């Protein structure tokens, strides 16, 4: 049985580890604070009889000592956005240990039973959050091979530190843990519980599809000039053109189904002085959806609008897709198993989708992956006010443990 | 007679003093490079028999040694925007020395003539350009008392250095020059020649009115949220609202006369991450015009638009005027004298206005001030490509010297 006291205590210890100026959890990707959190979790894993180790990408694996048979894992991540919440990442990590507590204590029985029965372990992925390097789920994507290690040298934080340098420093902080290889060939299933990031979800959510973000960079080149000396009719103001593009992106998303959204999250102008008409503007666009057709439509609409606005205003504009992403469909058997387990335990659960990216969608390329959402309470996700109810947390743990317990016993699952 | 070889050589020496990454002149306000330029000019002033000194605001005064009678001055500034041009500020400074060369060599005649005849000096104002501290014409405004010394502690550059600290460091660099007081009680007139910043002006411009910039800061508070998890219809995106405001500012200026312009030159969003809907946006607006009625109209239109957009989108928005400014009318007698002198010398000249701020408009509160524009050639003002023709430079110097020479002889001018 998941232990609510232990869950709450561990969430509190992770929460208290490092705070941002807004009072939220502050453990950036590949930072000393993330490393410290990993060490804290590694200590808890040892209490459960697991042997913690770190893979080359910085992911924490804690597996039964000396066991070379099949495994099932659960976990999430321990890095956070700046001033993040108490549950994001931390909750799934702490519940990964509850899975181990549920499946592992009767080790005598397990060992007596079978070589084919999988044992339970913990996987905490590194650098899941995007803000520091402008790219998230680094640990799981490196493991799945959908991002190359060389790409880390191209990602820089605001201080100019590359993700490659940050990973090296982070691995040095964790040098007390043995280096391990991901046990890909004996991995039967993985599960991640995450606090929901969409208020509309009011039951336990069993995720069927994850919208992978597509990212676009728009550059507008106009003509700089003295703000007091160029008449309005002679201007080619890059920011005014970009402002129309922001509104065009918004309008294009409004014409799509609710699950398709588009956001201009970053804007920069050059030279950025009050006395100079902006000569250049850059926008960063994030587009997500669970329908490939809808994504193709909005992509085309955004490109057409940018071209039309640039042409009409006499500026040059380019749209570059800087990150591709197609919706990911998660394992249907695990979805069905979770919905069944919920029914058996009298827990309200429903199939749902995720607009946010999660490690589970990348792990899905390596092992069947289950992603469960606990309803969001309190304030928004990714803020210090983010909340969750312990009753609903225990329900998620119960369903996850039931599904992975069945996987552990199901030797048809290959490994 | 103004000496074209000497003018070109001095412009070249100032240009070569410090270069920015784009190959332009790089002498920021109150920087060591500005101090070095002041020392270079002080040396030239000594060659013309003047005694250079620095006032408390960092302005360079070079006046006839031992002379306590009336003076007329000319000059401009030697600081630049980042990667600025060869002429901006430097031209008027170098021509100030040509005024002295024209009026002072016959010193014997002058002294024989009269105690009432004014003698010529040079005034080079400090910290005219706005980019470093977000506020320009500091030297002339401090002297005129339209900005207080205490305000310098509130202005910071990108590195966090206050204008007060920068002024102190700059004065230490200039400690070899004696400290002087501005000779306000015996100042008969001042003239500044500046390269035009508006391409449309194709003759020598005699400035009648200067548009003083009004600056507004707009803050929009919306609701941040996960870019993948909040449906479009539930959003209160601060950047989307700000984008509408950028376009409303532009449209409001289009409805005014050509001389009224409005520019959104700066924009910032928070948190500024691709995965987060902007919760806050800030815009910096610059409004200029030479008609007070037009300025009042556009001010009211901008405020009304911001309020309407905020209300419709369910965000909060404030408009704060961070700098006031009314159009400045320059001395009508000097304008007439300049237009007459041009006619007498067969030089094409026309009355004009300035959309950019200049020291002369602040000096106008202390002494009659003349502002002449030399037509712009090459690339835009405030860029390394900025150009001017030597023939037109010599025409401006001829007109300026004629006007100030007449002032020097005109004892009705009080001092």
XYZ file of C-alpha atoms in Angstrom, chain A residues 197-198 215 226-233 235 239-240 243-244 246-247 250 253-254 258 260-267 269 272-278 284-286 288 313 353-356 380 382, chain B residues 197-198 215 224 226-233 235 239-240 243-244 246-247 250 253-254 260-267 269 272-278 284-286 288 313 353-356 380 382:
98
model
C -1.219 20.736 -16.131
C -4.715 21.290 -17.452
C 8.927 25.090 -32.259
C 15.708 57.465 -35.684
C 12.363 57.348 -33.897
C 11.919 61.104 -34.249
C 13.055 61.559 -37.815
C 11.384 58.913 -39.992
C 7.744 59.673 -40.873
C 5.282 56.854 -40.215
C 4.614 56.324 -43.929
C 8.818 53.081 -41.945
C 8.282 45.087 -34.319
C 5.034 46.364 -35.814
C 3.039 42.284 -33.633
C 0.743 41.420 -36.541
C 1.731 37.385 -32.977
C -1.947 38.060 -33.586
C -3.226 33.398 -32.110
C -4.925 28.470 -33.325
C -8.436 29.734 -32.595
C -9.328 22.929 -28.705
C -4.363 22.497 -30.924
C -2.741 25.526 -29.350
C -0.101 28.021 -30.441
C 1.860 30.405 -28.261
C 4.363 33.153 -28.943
C 6.398 32.849 -25.760
C 9.490 34.900 -26.617
C 10.076 38.170 -28.406
C 13.822 43.431 -30.833
C 15.825 47.721 -28.508
C 16.200 51.439 -27.768
C 13.419 53.969 -27.324
C 15.002 56.340 -29.813
C 15.337 53.777 -32.613
C 12.683 52.138 -34.806
C 13.162 48.361 -34.407
C 9.612 32.078 -30.689
C 6.479 30.043 -31.392
C 5.337 26.827 -29.714
C 1.027 21.652 -30.032
C 4.896 45.898 -44.882
C -4.255 13.562 -23.691
C -1.290 15.672 -22.746
C -0.431 19.012 -24.262
C 2.816 19.098 -22.296
C -1.435 26.703 -12.012
C 4.719 25.318 -12.907
C 18.778 62.787 -39.144
C 15.962 63.039 -41.666
C 8.166 58.472 -23.260
C 0.938 32.838 -17.392
C 1.570 26.041 -19.718
C 1.685 26.626 -23.461
C 0.419 23.095 -24.143
C -2.292 22.859 -21.539
C -4.400 26.032 -21.640
C -6.930 26.143 -24.488
C -6.864 29.295 -26.602
C -10.289 30.402 -25.358
C -6.031 32.458 -22.217
C 2.020 39.419 -25.303
C -0.993 39.013 -27.581
C 0.865 43.122 -29.844
C -2.510 44.775 -30.365
C 1.879 48.058 -30.695
C -0.433 48.211 -33.705
C 1.234 52.819 -34.934
C 0.414 58.086 -35.247
C -0.748 57.457 -38.815
C 3.973 63.465 -35.164
C 5.476 60.008 -34.856
C 5.176 57.194 -32.326
C 7.470 54.222 -31.963
C 7.417 51.146 -29.779
C 11.156 50.637 -29.466
C 11.367 48.141 -26.618
C 9.391 45.052 -25.664
C 7.850 39.485 -21.902
C 9.866 34.614 -21.795
C 9.930 30.844 -22.269
C 8.569 28.890 -25.220
C 6.620 26.582 -22.951
C 4.854 29.341 -21.022
C 2.096 31.729 -22.098
C 3.438 35.247 -21.396
C 8.442 51.351 -24.224
C 6.847 54.042 -26.395
C 8.465 57.173 -27.806
C 7.317 63.100 -30.786
C -8.862 40.606 -23.358
C 12.098 71.192 -37.467
C 13.865 68.473 -35.548
C 12.306 65.239 -34.432
C 15.462 64.335 -32.532
C 21.252 56.528 -41.889
C 23.465 56.887 -35.930
